[in-house]
Amino acid sequence: MKSDIQLKKDVEQELEWDPAIKAAGIGIEVHDGMVTLAGHLKSYTEKLAARKAAQRVEGVKGVVIELEVRLPSENLRTDEDIANAARSVLKWNAGLDENSVQISVEKGHVILTGQVDWAYQAKAAEKAVAPLRGVIIVVNQIKVKTLAKTGDIAGKIEAALKRHAHEEAQHIKVQVGDGTVTLRGKVGSLDEKSAVCNAAWSAPGVWRVIDEMSVGR
């Protein structure tokens, strides 16, 4: 098992290696495998990239984000400009119904609402809007229609886990209620945890995934 000192060094190197991140603006603290990232970044996508980079490091049990987005003057946009740009990119997204997602913007904070058939569509909408200039944060409140019964959802998730993450599936308990999936158990890494969560998100009728899994060998 890596020490906190070694984990901090590995996270620092991973952040510096990723070309999407200006690592000089990020401070790192590690305690019992939990990594805290703090500081100021120039875009929301850079903030997301920093979180993913830390999660990629073997031995990291969790990542706490205390990063603030401070947009440079050339990236500042009015809320109206951001809303219009967001509507445009969602309109041209082939995976979404043109009227399924509604957008509101306040001081660079984008809130997505509406209803879609699949969870991946809600995530695709968020992913499409996140890189737009002027965006400080995206709050995804899009709902997913219930297309399957609770028992069907649980069965499909368990089958997917066996296909995509067979070893992890043996240690994970899946609980489903009203489209909400709760995952409990232990996985070996954050990458394995991500694979399990992705399997849950891919099931029909799932609109929320609660991750209560722990990381450790």
Coordinates of C-alpha atoms in Angstrom, one line a residue:
M1 CA 0.0 0.0 0.0
K2 CA 1.3 3.4 -0.9
S3 CA 2.1 6.0 1.8
D4 CA 0.3 9.4 1.7
I5 CA 3.7 11.0 0.8
Q6 CA 4.0 8.7 -2.2
L7 CA 0.4 9.2 -3.3
K8 CA 0.9 13.0 -3.1
K9 CA 3.9 12.7 -5.4
D10 CA 2.1 10.4 -7.8
V11 CA -0.9 12.8 -8.0
E12 CA 1.4 15.8 -8.6
Q13 CA 3.1 14.0 -11.4
E14 CA -0.3 12.9 -12.9
L15 CA -1.6 16.5 -12.8
E16 CA 1.6 17.8 -14.4
W17 CA 1.5 15.1 -17.1
D18 CA -2.1 15.9 -18.2
P19 CA -1.9 18.7 -20.9
A20 CA -5.5 19.8 -20.0
I21 CA -4.4 21.0 -16.6
K22 CA -2.3 23.9 -15.3
A23 CA -0.9 22.0 -12.3
A24 CA 0.8 25.1 -10.8
G25 CA -2.6 26.4 -9.7
I26 CA -3.4 23.3 -7.6
G27 CA -2.5 22.4 -4.1
I28 CA -2.6 18.8 -2.9
E29 CA -3.2 17.2 0.5
V30 CA -3.4 13.5 1.2
H31 CA -4.7 11.9 4.4
D32 CA -5.3 8.1 4.7
G33 CA -5.5 7.8 0.9
M34 CA -8.0 10.6 0.5
V35 CA -6.8 13.4 -1.8
T36 CA -7.9 17.0 -1.5
L37 CA -7.3 19.4 -4.4
A38 CA -7.5 23.1 -3.7
G39 CA -6.7 26.3 -5.6
H40 CA -7.9 28.3 -8.6
L41 CA -8.3 27.1 -12.2
K42 CA -9.3 28.9 -15.4
S43 CA -12.2 26.7 -16.6
Y44 CA -14.8 24.2 -15.5
T45 CA -13.4 21.6 -17.8
E46 CA -9.9 22.0 -16.2
K47 CA -11.6 21.3 -12.9
L48 CA -13.2 18.1 -14.2
A49 CA -9.9 17.0 -15.7
A50 CA -8.0 17.6 -12.4
R51 CA -10.5 15.3 -10.6
K52 CA -10.2 12.6 -13.2
A53 CA -6.4 12.8 -13.1
A54 CA -6.3 12.3 -9.3
Q55 CA -8.8 9.4 -9.6
R56 CA -6.6 7.6 -12.1
V57 CA -3.7 7.3 -9.6
E58 CA -3.5 3.8 -8.1
G59 CA -4.1 3.8 -4.3
V60 CA -6.3 6.9 -4.2
K61 CA -9.4 6.1 -2.2
G62 CA -11.3 9.3 -2.9
V63 CA -10.9 12.8 -4.1
V64 CA -12.2 16.0 -2.4
I65 CA -12.5 19.0 -4.8
E66 CA -12.0 22.5 -3.3
L67 CA -11.0 24.1 -6.6
E68 CA -12.5 27.4 -7.6
V69 CA -13.0 28.4 -11.2
R70 CA -11.8 32.0 -12.0
L71 CA -12.5 32.7 -15.6
P72 CA -9.9 34.9 -17.5
S73 CA -11.4 38.0 -19.1
E74 CA -11.3 36.6 -22.6
N75 CA -13.6 33.7 -21.5
L76 CA -16.2 35.9 -19.7
R77 CA -19.6 35.7 -21.3
T78 CA -23.1 37.0 -20.3
D79 CA -25.6 34.5 -19.0
E80 CA -27.6 35.1 -22.1
D81 CA -24.7 34.2 -24.4
I82 CA -24.0 31.0 -22.4
A83 CA -27.7 30.0 -22.5
N84 CA -27.8 30.5 -26.3
A85 CA -24.6 28.6 -26.8
A86 CA -25.9 25.7 -24.6
R87 CA -29.2 25.5 -26.5
S88 CA -27.3 25.4 -29.7
V89 CA -24.9 22.5 -28.8
L90 CA -27.8 20.5 -27.3
K91 CA -29.9 21.1 -30.4
W92 CA -27.2 19.7 -32.6
N93 CA -26.6 16.7 -30.3
A94 CA -27.9 13.7 -32.2
G95 CA -28.5 11.6 -29.0
L96 CA -31.0 14.1 -27.5
D97 CA -34.5 15.1 -28.4
E98 CA -34.4 18.8 -29.2
N99 CA -36.9 19.7 -26.5
S100 CA -36.0 17.3 -23.8
V101 CA -33.6 19.5 -21.9
Q102 CA -34.2 23.0 -20.5
I103 CA -31.4 25.4 -19.6
S104 CA -31.1 28.2 -17.0
V105 CA -28.0 30.3 -16.3
E106 CA -27.1 32.6 -13.4
K107 CA -23.6 34.1 -13.1
G108 CA -22.1 31.3 -15.1
H109 CA -23.8 28.6 -13.2
V110 CA -25.7 26.4 -15.7
I111 CA -28.7 24.3 -14.5
L112 CA -30.0 21.6 -16.8
T113 CA -33.6 20.3 -16.2
G114 CA -36.0 18.2 -18.2
Q115 CA -36.6 14.5 -18.9
V116 CA -34.8 11.9 -21.0
D117 CA -35.2 8.2 -21.7
W118 CA -31.7 7.1 -20.6
A119 CA -29.2 8.2 -18.0
Y120 CA -26.4 8.4 -20.6
Q121 CA -28.4 11.1 -22.3
A122 CA -28.5 13.2 -19.2
K123 CA -24.7 12.8 -18.8
A124 CA -24.2 13.6 -22.6
A125 CA -26.1 16.9 -22.1
E126 CA -23.8 17.8 -19.2
K127 CA -20.7 16.8 -21.1
A128 CA -21.8 18.9 -24.1
V129 CA -22.3 22.1 -22.1
A130 CA -19.3 21.9 -19.7
P131 CA -16.6 23.1 -22.2
L132 CA -18.5 26.3 -23.2
R133 CA -16.8 29.6 -22.5
G134 CA -18.2 31.4 -19.5
V135 CA -19.4 28.2 -17.7
I136 CA -18.3 28.0 -14.0
I137 CA -20.3 25.0 -13.0
V138 CA -23.0 22.7 -14.5
V139 CA -25.7 21.4 -12.2
N140 CA -27.5 18.4 -13.8
Q141 CA -31.1 18.0 -12.6
I142 CA -32.3 16.1 -15.7
K143 CA -34.7 13.3 -14.8
V144 CA -34.8 9.9 -16.4
K145 CA -38.1 8.2 -17.3
T146 CA -38.8 4.9 -15.6
L147 CA -38.7 2.3 -18.3
A148 CA -38.3 -0.9 -16.3
K149 CA -39.5 -2.5 -13.1
T150 CA -37.2 -2.5 -10.1
G151 CA -36.5 -6.2 -10.3
D152 CA -35.6 -5.8 -14.0
I153 CA -33.2 -3.0 -13.3
A154 CA -31.4 -4.9 -10.6
G155 CA -31.1 -7.9 -12.8
K156 CA -29.7 -6.0 -15.7
I157 CA -27.1 -4.2 -13.5
E158 CA -25.9 -7.4 -12.0
A159 CA -25.6 -9.0 -15.4
A160 CA -23.7 -6.0 -16.7
L161 CA -21.3 -6.1 -13.7
K162 CA -20.5 -9.8 -14.5
R163 CA -19.8 -8.8 -18.1
H164 CA -17.7 -5.7 -17.5
A165 CA -16.3 -6.1 -14.0
H166 CA -16.6 -9.8 -13.1
E167 CA -14.3 -9.8 -10.1
E168 CA -15.8 -6.7 -8.6
A169 CA -19.4 -8.0 -9.1
Q170 CA -18.8 -10.7 -6.5
H171 CA -18.3 -8.1 -3.8
I172 CA -21.0 -5.6 -4.8
K173 CA -24.5 -5.4 -3.5
V174 CA -27.1 -3.7 -5.7
Q175 CA -30.2 -2.1 -4.2
V176 CA -32.8 -0.4 -6.4
G177 CA -35.8 1.7 -5.6
D178 CA -37.8 4.2 -7.7
G179 CA -35.0 4.5 -10.3
T180 CA -32.3 5.0 -7.6
V181 CA -29.5 2.5 -7.5
T182 CA -27.4 2.1 -4.3
L183 CA -24.1 0.3 -4.6
R184 CA -22.3 -1.1 -1.6
G185 CA -19.2 -3.3 -1.2
K186 CA -15.5 -3.0 -1.8
V187 CA -13.4 -2.5 -4.9
G188 CA -9.7 -2.5 -5.5
S189 CA -9.4 1.0 -7.1
L190 CA -11.2 4.1 -8.3
D191 CA -11.1 2.8 -11.8
E192 CA -12.9 -0.4 -10.7
K193 CA -15.4 1.8 -8.8
S194 CA -16.0 3.8 -12.0
A195 CA -16.6 0.6 -14.0
V196 CA -19.3 -0.5 -11.5
C197 CA -21.0 2.9 -11.5
N198 CA -21.0 3.0 -15.3
A199 CA -22.7 -0.4 -15.4
A200 CA -25.4 0.9 -13.1
W201 CA -25.9 4.1 -15.0
S202 CA -26.4 2.1 -18.2
A203 CA -29.5 0.3 -17.0
P204 CA -32.9 1.5 -18.3
G205 CA -34.9 3.6 -15.8
V206 CA -31.9 4.6 -13.6
W207 CA -31.9 8.3 -12.9
R208 CA -29.7 8.3 -9.8
V209 CA -26.7 6.2 -8.6
I210 CA -25.6 6.4 -4.9
D211 CA -22.0 5.2 -4.5
E212 CA -21.4 3.8 -1.1
M213 CA -18.5 1.5 -2.2
S214 CA -15.2 1.6 -0.4
V215 CA -11.7 1.3 -2.1
G216 CA -9.1 -1.1 -0.7
R217 CA -7.6 -4.5 -1.1

